[in-house]
Coordinates of C-alpha atoms in Angstrom, one line a residue:
X237 CA 79.8 11.4 -147.2
X238 CA 79.7 13.1 -150.7
X239 CA 80.3 16.4 -149.2
X240 CA 83.7 14.8 -147.6
X241 CA 84.5 13.9 -151.3
X242 CA 84.2 17.2 -153.0
X243 CA 86.4 18.8 -150.2
X244 CA 89.3 16.3 -150.3
X245 CA 89.5 17.3 -154.5
X246 CA 88.9 21.2 -153.6
X247 CA 92.2 20.8 -151.2
X248 CA 94.4 18.6 -153.6
X249 CA 93.8 21.2 -156.7
X250 CA 95.0 24.1 -153.9
X251 CA 98.1 21.9 -153.2
X252 CA 99.1 21.1 -156.9
X253 CA 97.9 25.0 -157.7
X254 CA 101.6 26.5 -159.2
X255 CA 103.0 29.9 -159.3
X256 CA 105.0 30.9 -162.0
X257 CA 107.8 31.0 -160.7
X258 CA 109.3 33.5 -162.7
X259 CA 107.0 35.8 -160.9
X260 CA 107.5 37.6 -157.3
X261 CA 105.2 36.2 -154.9
X262 CA 103.0 38.9 -153.5
X263 CA 101.8 38.8 -150.1
X264 CA 98.4 37.8 -151.0
X265 CA 99.7 34.6 -151.7
X266 CA 102.0 34.1 -148.6
X267 CA 98.0 34.9 -147.2
X268 CA 96.2 32.0 -148.6
X269 CA 98.9 29.2 -148.2
X270 CA 99.2 29.9 -143.9
X271 CA 95.3 30.1 -145.0
X272 CA 95.2 26.9 -147.3
X273 CA 97.6 25.3 -143.8
X274 CA 95.7 25.6 -140.5
X275 CA 92.5 24.8 -142.4
X276 CA 94.4 21.5 -143.3
X277 CA 95.4 21.1 -139.2
X278 CA 91.7 21.8 -138.3
X279 CA 90.8 18.5 -140.2
X280 CA 93.3 17.1 -138.9
X281 CA 92.5 18.2 -134.6
X282 CA 88.9 17.2 -135.2
X283 CA 89.1 13.9 -137.5
X284 CA 91.2 12.9 -133.3
X285 CA 89.3 14.3 -131.4
X286 CA 86.2 12.6 -133.1
X287 CA 88.6 9.8 -132.7
X288 CA 89.1 9.5 -128.9
X289 CA 85.4 11.2 -128.4
X290 CA 84.9 7.9 -129.6
X291 CA 87.1 5.6 -127.7
X292 CA 86.3 7.5 -123.6
X293 CA 82.9 8.3 -125.3
X294 CA 80.6 5.3 -122.7
X295 CA 78.1 3.4 -124.2
X296 CA 74.8 2.5 -122.9
X297 CA 71.6 0.4 -123.7
X298 CA 68.5 2.2 -122.3
X299 CA 64.7 0.9 -121.3
X300 CA 60.9 2.6 -121.2
X301 CA 59.1 2.9 -118.0
X302 CA 56.5 0.6 -117.1
X303 CA 53.3 0.2 -114.8
X304 CA 52.7 -3.1 -113.6
X305 CA 52.7 -5.4 -110.8
X306 CA 55.8 -7.5 -109.5
X307 CA 55.5 -11.3 -108.8
X308 CA 57.4 -12.3 -104.8
X309 CA 58.1 -16.8 -105.1
X310 CA 58.5 -17.3 -101.3
X311 CA 60.1 -20.6 -100.3
X312 CA 60.6 -21.6 -96.6
X313 CA 61.8 -24.2 -95.7
X314 CA 60.3 -25.9 -92.1
X315 CA 59.1 -29.0 -90.1
X316 CA 56.3 -31.7 -89.9
X317 CA 54.8 -32.6 -87.0
X318 CA 51.7 -34.6 -85.8
X319 CA 48.4 -32.5 -84.4
X320 CA 48.2 -35.1 -82.5
X321 CA 50.4 -38.0 -81.2
X322 CA 49.5 -41.0 -79.0
X323 CA 51.6 -42.8 -76.0
X324 CA 51.4 -46.3 -76.0
X325 CA 52.1 -47.2 -72.3
X326 CA 55.0 -50.3 -71.4
X327 CA 54.4 -51.1 -67.8
X328 CA 58.1 -50.4 -66.6
X329 CA 60.5 -53.6 -66.1
X330 CA 59.4 -55.9 -69.2
X331 CA 61.5 -57.7 -70.8
X332 CA 61.8 -57.5 -74.4
X333 CA 61.7 -60.3 -76.7
X334 CA 61.5 -58.1 -80.3
X335 CA 60.9 -55.0 -81.7
X336 CA 58.8 -55.3 -85.0
X337 CA 58.0 -51.1 -85.1
X338 CA 60.6 -48.4 -86.0
X339 CA 61.2 -44.6 -85.9
X340 CA 59.6 -43.1 -89.4
X341 CA 57.1 -45.8 -90.2
X342 CA 53.6 -45.8 -90.5
X343 CA 51.5 -48.5 -88.7
X344 CA 47.6 -49.7 -89.0
X345 CA 45.2 -50.5 -85.8
X346 CA 46.3 -53.9 -84.3
X347 CA 50.0 -53.8 -85.6
X348 CA 52.3 -55.2 -83.3
X349 CA 54.8 -52.8 -82.3
X350 CA 56.9 -54.8 -79.9
X351 CA 57.6 -57.9 -78.0
X352 CA 57.6 -59.2 -74.7
X353 CA 59.1 -62.5 -73.2
X354 CA 56.1 -64.5 -71.8
X355 CA 58.4 -66.7 -69.7
X356 CA 59.5 -62.9 -67.7
X357 CA 55.9 -62.3 -68.0
X358 CA 54.3 -64.8 -65.8
X359 CA 57.0 -64.2 -63.0
X360 CA 56.4 -60.8 -63.0
X361 CA 52.9 -61.9 -62.6
X362 CA 53.1 -64.2 -60.2
X363 CA 54.7 -62.2 -58.5
X364 CA 52.4 -58.9 -58.0
X365 CA 49.5 -61.5 -57.2
X366 CA 51.3 -62.2 -54.4
X367 CA 52.6 -59.2 -53.0
X368 CA 48.4 -58.3 -54.2
X369 CA 47.3 -61.2 -51.5
X370 CA 50.0 -59.3 -49.2
X371 CA 48.7 -55.7 -48.9
X372 CA 45.1 -58.0 -48.7
X373 CA 46.2 -59.7 -45.7
X374 CA 47.8 -56.1 -43.8
X375 CA 44.9 -54.0 -44.9
X376 CA 42.5 -57.2 -43.3
X377 CA 44.6 -57.3 -39.7
X378 CA 44.9 -53.4 -39.7
X379 CA 41.2 -53.3 -40.5
X380 CA 40.1 -55.0 -37.6
X381 CA 42.7 -53.8 -34.7
X382 CA 41.1 -49.8 -36.2
X383 CA 37.6 -51.4 -35.0
X384 CA 38.8 -52.3 -31.5
X385 CA 41.1 -49.2 -30.8
X386 CA 37.8 -47.3 -32.4
X387 CA 35.5 -48.3 -29.7
X388 CA 37.6 -47.8 -27.1
X389 CA 37.8 -44.4 -28.3
X390 CA 34.6 -43.9 -29.3
X391 CA 34.0 -45.3 -25.1
X392 CA 36.9 -42.4 -24.3
X393 CA 34.8 -39.6 -25.3
X394 CA 31.0 -40.7 -24.4
X395 CA 32.9 -41.0 -20.8
X396 CA 35.4 -36.9 -21.5
X397 CA 32.0 -35.8 -23.2
X398 CA 29.7 -36.2 -19.5
X399 CA 32.3 -34.5 -18.3
X400 CA 32.2 -31.5 -20.1
X401 CA 28.4 -31.5 -19.7
X402 CA 28.5 -31.7 -16.0
X403 CA 31.1 -28.9 -15.9
X404 CA 29.7 -26.8 -17.8
X405 CA 26.2 -27.1 -15.6
X406 CA 27.9 -26.6 -12.8
X407 CA 30.4 -23.9 -13.7
X408 CA 26.7 -22.4 -15.3
X409 CA 25.1 -22.5 -12.2
X410 CA 27.7 -21.2 -10.5
X411 CA 27.5 -18.8 -12.0
X412 CA 23.6 -17.9 -12.1
X413 CA 23.9 -17.3 -8.3
X414 CA 26.9 -14.8 -7.9
X415 CA 25.2 -12.8 -10.9
X416 CA 21.8 -13.3 -8.6
X417 CA 23.4 -11.9 -4.9
X418 CA 25.3 -9.8 -7.1
X419 CA 22.4 -7.6 -8.2
X420 CA 20.1 -8.1 -4.4
X421 CA 23.1 -5.6 -3.1
X422 CA 22.8 -3.8 -5.8
X423 CA 18.7 -3.3 -5.9
X424 CA 19.6 -3.0 -2.0
X425 CA 21.8 -0.2 -2.7
X426 CA 20.0 1.9 -4.8
X427 CA 17.1 1.3 -2.8
X428 CA 18.3 3.1 0.2
X429 CA 19.7 6.0 -1.8
X430 CA 16.9 6.7 -4.0
X431 CA 14.6 7.0 0.7
X432 CA 17.2 10.2 1.0
X433 CA 17.8 11.9 4.8
X434 CA 15.3 10.6 7.6
X435 CA 16.3 14.4 9.5
X436 CA 12.5 15.7 8.9
X437 CA 11.8 17.1 11.9
X438 CA 14.8 19.7 11.4
X439 CA 13.2 23.1 12.9
X440 CA 12.2 25.6 9.3
X441 CA 12.4 29.0 11.4
X442 CA 15.5 29.7 10.1
X443 CA 15.5 28.8 6.7
X444 CA 12.0 30.0 6.4
X445 CA 12.9 33.9 6.9
X446 CA 16.2 33.1 5.0
X447 CA 14.9 32.6 1.8
X448 CA 12.2 34.8 2.6
X449 CA 14.8 37.7 2.7
X450 CA 16.4 36.3 -1.3
X451 CA 13.0 36.5 -2.1
X452 CA 12.9 40.6 -0.7
X453 CA 16.5 41.5 -2.7
X454 CA 15.1 39.8 -6.0
X455 CA 11.9 41.6 -5.4
X456 CA 14.5 44.8 -5.4
X457 CA 16.4 44.2 -7.9
X458 CA 14.1 43.2 -10.3
X459 CA 12.3 46.8 -9.2
X460 CA 15.1 48.8 -9.9
X461 CA 16.7 47.0 -13.1
X462 CA 13.5 47.8 -14.6
X463 CA 13.6 51.5 -13.1
X464 CA 17.1 52.0 -14.9
X465 CA 15.5 50.0 -18.1
X466 CA 11.9 53.1 -18.4
X467 CA 14.6 55.7 -18.4
X468 CA 17.5 54.4 -21.6
X469 CA 14.1 54.4 -23.1
X470 CA 12.6 57.4 -21.7
X471 CA 16.3 59.8 -22.6
X472 CA 16.1 57.4 -26.4
X473 CA 12.8 58.8 -27.4
X474 CA 14.3 62.2 -26.2
X475 CA 16.7 61.9 -28.6
X476 CA 14.8 60.8 -31.4
X477 CA 12.2 63.7 -30.5
X478 CA 14.7 66.5 -30.5
X479 CA 17.0 65.0 -33.7
X480 CA 12.8 65.6 -35.9
X481 CA 12.4 68.9 -33.8
X482 CA 15.9 70.3 -34.4
X483 CA 16.3 67.9 -38.3
X484 CA 19.2 67.3 -37.8
X485 CA 20.0 65.1 -41.1
X486 CA 24.1 64.1 -40.7
X487 CA 25.7 61.3 -38.3
X488 CA 28.0 64.7 -36.3
X489 CA 24.8 65.8 -36.0
X490 CA 22.5 63.6 -34.1
X491 CA 25.5 62.3 -31.7
X492 CA 25.8 65.9 -30.9
X493 CA 22.3 65.8 -29.7
X494 CA 22.8 63.2 -28.3
X495 CA 24.7 63.9 -25.5
X496 CA 22.9 67.1 -24.8
X497 CA 19.5 64.6 -23.9
X498 CA 22.1 62.9 -21.6
X499 CA 23.9 64.8 -20.4
X500 CA 20.2 66.9 -18.9
X501 CA 19.2 62.8 -18.6
X502 CA 23.3 62.3 -15.9
X503 CA 22.3 63.1 -12.8
X504 CA 19.0 60.3 -13.1
X505 CA 21.1 57.6 -15.0
X506 CA 23.8 57.6 -12.7
X507 CA 21.4 56.8 -9.6
X508 CA 19.0 54.9 -11.1
X509 CA 22.1 52.8 -11.8
X510 CA 23.9 52.5 -8.1
X511 CA 20.2 51.9 -7.4
X512 CA 20.8 48.3 -9.6
X513 CA 24.1 47.5 -7.7
X514 CA 23.2 48.3 -4.3
X515 CA 20.6 45.5 -4.9
X516 CA 22.4 43.1 -6.5
X517 CA 24.7 42.9 -4.4
X518 CA 21.9 43.2 -1.4
X519 CA 20.8 39.7 -3.5
X520 CA 24.0 37.8 -3.7
X521 CA 24.5 38.4 0.1
X522 CA 21.3 36.7 0.6
X523 CA 21.3 33.9 -1.4
X524 CA 24.8 33.6 -0.1
X525 CA 23.7 33.2 3.6
X526 CA 20.8 30.9 2.6
X527 CA 23.3 29.1 0.7
X528 CA 25.8 28.8 3.8
X529 CA 22.6 27.1 6.1
X530 CA 21.3 25.2 3.8
X531 CA 24.7 23.8 3.6
X532 CA 25.8 23.3 7.6
X533 CA 22.3 21.0 8.1
X534 CA 23.0 19.0 4.7
X535 CA 25.8 18.5 6.7
X536 CA 24.7 17.5 10.0
X537 CA 22.3 15.9 8.6
X538 CA 23.5 13.0 6.5
X539 CA 25.7 11.9 8.1
X540 CA 25.2 8.9 9.2
X541 CA 23.6 8.3 5.2
X542 CA 26.2 8.8 3.7
X543 CA 27.7 6.3 6.6
X544 CA 25.0 3.5 5.9
X545 CA 24.7 4.0 2.3
X546 CA 28.5 3.2 2.0
X547 CA 28.2 0.4 3.2
X548 CA 26.1 -1.0 1.2
X549 CA 27.6 -0.8 -1.8
X550 CA 31.2 -1.7 -0.6
X551 CA 28.3 -5.5 -0.1
X552 CA 27.6 -4.8 -3.2
X553 CA 30.9 -4.4 -5.0
X554 CA 32.4 -7.7 -2.6
X555 CA 29.0 -9.4 -4.7
X556 CA 29.8 -7.8 -8.5
X557 CA 33.8 -9.0 -7.9
X558 CA 32.1 -12.3 -6.6
X559 CA 30.1 -13.3 -10.2
X560 CA 33.6 -11.8 -12.3
X561 CA 35.2 -14.7 -10.9
X562 CA 33.0 -17.0 -11.5
X563 CA 33.1 -16.1 -14.6
X564 CA 37.0 -16.2 -15.6
X565 CA 36.2 -20.0 -13.3
X566 CA 33.8 -21.2 -15.1
X567 CA 35.5 -20.2 -18.2
X568 CA 38.6 -21.9 -17.5
X569 CA 36.9 -25.1 -15.9
X570 CA 35.4 -25.0 -19.8
X571 CA 38.1 -24.7 -21.7
X572 CA 40.0 -28.0 -19.6
X573 CA 37.3 -30.2 -20.4
X574 CA 36.9 -29.2 -24.0
X575 CA 40.8 -30.3 -24.3
X576 CA 40.5 -33.2 -22.5
X577 CA 36.5 -33.7 -25.5
X578 CA 39.4 -32.8 -27.9
X579 CA 41.3 -34.8 -27.7
X580 CA 39.3 -38.2 -26.8
X581 CA 37.9 -37.0 -30.6
X582 CA 40.9 -36.7 -32.4
X583 CA 41.2 -40.6 -30.7
X584 CA 38.1 -41.6 -32.8
X585 CA 39.2 -39.7 -36.2
X586 CA 42.8 -41.5 -37.0
X587 CA 40.9 -44.5 -38.3
X588 CA 41.4 -41.6 -42.2
X589 CA 44.4 -41.2 -42.1
X590 CA 47.4 -40.3 -44.8
X591 CA 48.8 -43.4 -43.9
X592 CA 45.9 -45.2 -44.3
X593 CA 45.6 -43.9 -47.7
X594 CA 48.6 -44.1 -49.2
X595 CA 48.2 -47.9 -48.1
X596 CA 44.4 -47.9 -49.8
X597 CA 46.6 -46.5 -52.9
X598 CA 49.6 -48.8 -52.9
X599 CA 47.1 -51.9 -53.0
X600 CA 45.3 -50.5 -56.2
X601 CA 48.3 -49.8 -57.9
X602 CA 49.4 -53.0 -57.3
X603 CA 45.8 -54.3 -58.7
X604 CA 46.5 -51.9 -61.6
X605 CA 49.5 -53.9 -62.2
X606 CA 48.3 -57.6 -61.4
X607 CA 45.1 -56.3 -64.4
X608 CA 48.0 -55.3 -66.9
X609 CA 50.4 -58.3 -67.0
X610 CA 47.6 -60.4 -66.4
X611 CA 45.8 -58.8 -70.0
X612 CA 49.4 -58.9 -71.4
X613 CA 49.8 -62.1 -70.5
X614 CA 46.0 -63.1 -72.3
X615 CA 47.9 -61.0 -75.5
X616 CA 51.2 -63.1 -76.3
X617 CA 53.2 -60.7 -74.7
X618 CA 52.1 -58.5 -77.9
X619 CA 51.8 -54.9 -77.4
X620 CA 50.0 -53.1 -80.8
X621 CA 49.1 -50.3 -82.4
X622 CA 46.3 -48.1 -81.0
X623 CA 45.2 -46.4 -84.4
X624 CA 47.0 -45.7 -87.7
X625 CA 49.4 -43.3 -88.0
X626 CA 53.2 -42.4 -88.0
X627 CA 55.9 -44.6 -85.7
X628 CA 57.6 -41.3 -84.0
X629 CA 59.8 -43.3 -81.7
X630 CA 60.5 -46.5 -80.1
X631 CA 63.1 -45.8 -77.4
X632 CA 64.1 -49.5 -76.7
X633 CA 65.1 -52.1 -77.8
X634 CA 65.7 -56.1 -78.6
X635 CA 66.6 -57.4 -75.2
X636 CA 65.9 -54.6 -72.8
X637 CA 64.1 -54.5 -69.3
X638 CA 61.5 -51.1 -70.1
X639 CA 61.9 -48.4 -68.2
X640 CA 59.1 -46.0 -66.9
X641 CA 59.7 -43.7 -69.7
X642 CA 59.9 -46.4 -72.7
X643 CA 56.3 -45.8 -73.9
X644 CA 56.1 -45.1 -77.9
X645 CA 54.9 -42.4 -79.7
X646 CA 52.6 -42.7 -82.7
X647 CA 51.5 -39.9 -84.8
X648 CA 47.7 -40.4 -85.1
X649 CA 47.4 -39.8 -88.7
X650 CA 43.1 -39.4 -88.9
X651 CA 43.5 -36.3 -86.7
X652 CA 46.8 -34.7 -89.9
X653 CA 49.4 -33.2 -89.7
X654 CA 50.6 -29.3 -89.8
X655 CA 53.6 -28.2 -91.6
X656 CA 55.0 -25.0 -88.7
X657 CA 57.9 -22.1 -90.5
X658 CA 59.8 -19.2 -89.2
X659 CA 59.7 -16.2 -91.5
X660 CA 61.6 -13.1 -91.7
X661 CA 58.9 -9.7 -91.3
X662 CA 60.5 -8.6 -94.8
X663 CA 58.9 -12.2 -96.2
X664 CA 56.1 -12.7 -94.3
X665 CA 54.3 -9.6 -95.6
X666 CA 53.1 -10.8 -98.8
X667 CA 51.2 -13.9 -96.6
X668 CA 48.4 -13.7 -95.0
X669 CA 45.5 -16.9 -94.0
X670 CA 44.5 -18.0 -96.4
X671 CA 47.1 -18.0 -99.0
X672 CA 46.8 -21.0 -100.9
X673 CA 51.0 -23.0 -100.8
X674 CA 52.2 -25.6 -102.8
X675 CA 54.7 -27.8 -100.4
X676 CA 57.4 -30.1 -101.4
X677 CA 57.5 -33.6 -98.8
X678 CA 60.9 -35.0 -100.1
X679 CA 61.4 -38.3 -102.8
X680 CA 60.0 -36.4 -105.3
X681 CA 56.4 -35.3 -104.3
X682 CA 54.8 -31.3 -104.0
X683 CA 51.5 -31.6 -102.4
X684 CA 49.1 -28.4 -104.1
X685 CA 46.5 -27.1 -103.0
X686 CA 47.0 -26.2 -99.3
X687 CA 46.9 -23.8 -97.9
X688 CA 48.0 -21.1 -94.5
X689 CA 46.1 -21.7 -91.1
X690 CA 47.6 -18.9 -89.6
X691 CA 50.3 -16.6 -89.2
X692 CA 51.7 -14.7 -86.4
X693 CA 54.8 -12.7 -84.9
X694 CA 56.6 -14.7 -82.3
X695 CA 56.6 -13.9 -79.3
X696 CA 60.2 -14.2 -78.6
X697 CA 61.6 -12.3 -81.5
X698 CA 59.4 -9.2 -83.6
X699 CA 60.9 -9.6 -86.7
X700 CA 60.1 -13.4 -87.0
X701 CA 56.5 -14.6 -87.9
X702 CA 55.5 -17.9 -86.8
X703 CA 54.3 -19.8 -90.0
X704 CA 50.8 -22.8 -90.1
X705 CA 49.9 -25.3 -92.9
X706 CA 47.4 -27.5 -91.7
X707 CA 47.9 -30.8 -93.6
X708 CA 45.4 -33.9 -94.2
X709 CA 45.1 -36.9 -93.3
X710 CA 44.6 -37.9 -96.4
X711 CA 48.7 -37.4 -97.4
X712 CA 50.4 -39.3 -97.1
X713 CA 54.5 -40.3 -97.5
X714 CA 55.4 -37.5 -95.4
X715 CA 58.5 -36.8 -93.4
X716 CA 59.6 -34.3 -91.2
X717 CA 61.2 -31.4 -93.3
X718 CA 59.7 -29.8 -96.7
X719 CA 59.9 -26.8 -98.7
X720 CA 57.0 -24.2 -98.7
X721 CA 56.4 -22.2 -101.5
X722 CA 54.0 -19.6 -103.7
X723 CA 53.8 -17.2 -105.7
X724 CA 52.2 -13.5 -105.0
X725 CA 50.7 -10.5 -106.7
X726 CA 51.3 -7.5 -106.0
X727 CA 49.0 -4.3 -106.5
X728 CA 49.9 -3.1 -110.2
X729 CA 52.9 -0.3 -110.2
X730 CA 52.7 3.0 -112.3
X731 CA 56.0 3.1 -112.2
X732 CA 58.7 -0.6 -112.8
X733 CA 61.8 -0.6 -114.0
X734 CA 64.5 -3.4 -114.2
X735 CA 67.0 -4.1 -110.6
X736 CA 69.7 -3.3 -112.6
X737 CA 68.6 0.0 -113.1
X738 CA 69.2 0.9 -109.5
X739 CA 72.0 2.1 -108.7
X740 CA 72.3 4.2 -104.5
X741 CA 75.0 5.4 -102.7
X742 CA 74.3 3.6 -100.0
X743 CA 71.3 5.6 -97.9
X744 CA 69.3 6.8 -101.0
X745 CA 67.9 4.9 -104.5
X746 CA 68.7 6.9 -108.8
X747 CA 68.7 6.4 -111.9
X748 CA 70.7 7.5 -114.6
X749 CA 67.7 9.3 -116.8
X750 CA 68.6 9.7 -120.9
X751 CA 68.5 13.5 -121.6
X752 CA 69.3 15.3 -124.9
X753 CA 70.7 19.2 -125.9
X754 CA 71.9 21.4 -129.2
X755 CA 75.3 22.3 -128.7
X756 CA 78.2 23.9 -131.2
X757 CA 78.7 20.8 -131.8
X758 CA 75.1 19.4 -132.8
X759 CA 73.4 17.5 -130.7
X760 CA 75.0 15.7 -127.5
X761 CA 73.4 13.2 -124.8
X762 CA 73.6 13.5 -121.3
X763 CA 72.4 10.9 -118.5
X764 CA 71.0 12.7 -115.0
X765 CA 70.9 11.1 -111.6
X766 CA 67.3 11.5 -110.5
X767 CA 66.5 10.2 -107.1
X768 CA 63.7 8.2 -106.4
X769 CA 62.2 5.8 -103.7
X770 CA 61.4 2.0 -104.3
X771 CA 57.8 0.6 -103.3
X772 CA 58.2 -2.8 -104.0
X773 CA 61.4 -4.9 -105.4
X774 CA 61.5 -8.2 -106.1
X775 CA 64.4 -10.5 -107.6
X776 CA 64.5 -9.5 -111.3
X777 CA 61.9 -5.5 -111.0
X778 CA 61.4 -2.3 -108.4
X779 CA 58.3 -0.4 -107.8
X780 CA 59.4 2.9 -108.0
X781 CA 58.5 6.8 -107.7
X782 CA 60.0 10.0 -108.0
X783 CA 61.8 12.4 -110.9
X784 CA 60.8 9.7 -112.9
X785 CA 57.6 9.5 -115.3
X786 CA 56.3 7.6 -118.8
X787 CA 58.4 7.8 -122.1
X788 CA 61.5 8.5 -120.6
X789 CA 64.4 6.7 -121.3
X790 CA 66.6 5.1 -117.7
X791 CA 70.0 3.5 -118.8
X792 CA 69.7 -0.2 -118.3
X793 CA 73.8 -1.3 -119.5
X794 CA 76.8 1.0 -119.3
X795 CA 80.0 0.1 -120.4
X796 CA 81.4 2.3 -117.9
X797 CA 80.6 3.9 -115.2
X798 CA 78.6 7.7 -115.0
X799 CA 78.1 10.3 -113.7
X800 CA 76.1 13.4 -114.1
X801 CA 76.1 15.3 -116.5
X802 CA 78.0 12.3 -118.6
X803 CA 77.8 12.5 -122.4
X804 CA 77.1 8.9 -123.5
X805 CA 76.5 6.9 -126.9
X806 CA 73.0 5.1 -126.7
X807 CA 73.1 1.9 -128.6
X808 CA 70.4 -1.0 -130.0

């Protein structure tokens, strides 16, 4: 400030300088004047620029980066319901005199819920007794009639059983006789078949001659085959001796030796092979002559034998058919007799029918109705609560008649209650079973010390979680709705910033970090845009990670919108 005043005094002295008007101005004096005017102009422009800069530059407040934990305050509205409800059933068709309890009121065991018209009760009880008497008389008459019908059916069944036994016995005997006759016919056929032909006195001279000729031809053939085999062995021996003597080693040499030896034995080999062929031909002719003779002899001697054998076989076939017919007849006779027996048996089993069971059920139900009405008459028409609890619903009014669904529902206080609420996934992730919560149940009453019993994914929507809190029976004054509240503290994060220090371009988040740099005009303060990732956040702060660390100052508030590289003025 003192330096600025000194400069102003120097400039005043310069302007107050007087030249000698009598002397002619020199070029140096003119230059000095122009220089002074230029400097004055520069000072004015600088002051103007400083003033404009002080108006346009953004003023910001900053905060430092610190570590810490975040606290989430979670609230959720839900409903309260009983863990167990007791249904007080009231018989249908009864006239209501007065209703003593309303939905939402607490009752004790034995408290009167409603009163029934005693005169109407007496009339209903008398009517029910008369109807029960009629049902009992009908059941008695029917039992007597069924006893008579049962005796008749038993007699019919006994006769049907006797007829069935007689039919089965007779059919079995017929089958047994037919089977025995069939087996006798088969035995006679097999005995004759195994006895063979009776032509034992046939002349065997020709047969013996033919057999002898075959034997001779066979011997001649065997001799010829043996001679041929010996000759082949002799040839093979000669080949081996010659190969060994000549020292033949290659395949070609051995083949040449073999061809030479076979050529020497060619005539003998041909004669031996011809002898085998001739002997074989003679043997075949002898065999053919013997076979033809045997065929002719057998045909002549077997004619009578085969005719008699066929007669026995035909008789066996007839007996076999008769046996099959006896089996079929027995099956049909037994089937018919069995049907008659089954019909008679079904007649005796009609005592325990569906209609009789229905009648018995009707009589039991009527007896129960009489018992219920009698109990109500004994109680003076008063319907009372079976336990302590909260009346959930009373679907009847005074002057009305009870219907089939006129049951009064009471929440059993001894079983306790439960609070249920739905949470979105982003909130439910902070909670778990066992967490302690507080429950605002209305009437400026808050129940503390309750714990979350379960928190599970909804079956209908995977992004929704169902939370359940058990409320013990000692808690009273409950209503249908309540509000749950709980505070959850997260783990400690390295970098936490106020929520209003965060900025977003639609997808990513970033903060403005204060930077300082030296310029020709001095030290300038600017902002740098740094992208960060949000790890967690609540209504006030956010835990982040990215290019921000300890010791850095980030912009908290600004008088103007900021961009990367903007100059700012930091205010306390």
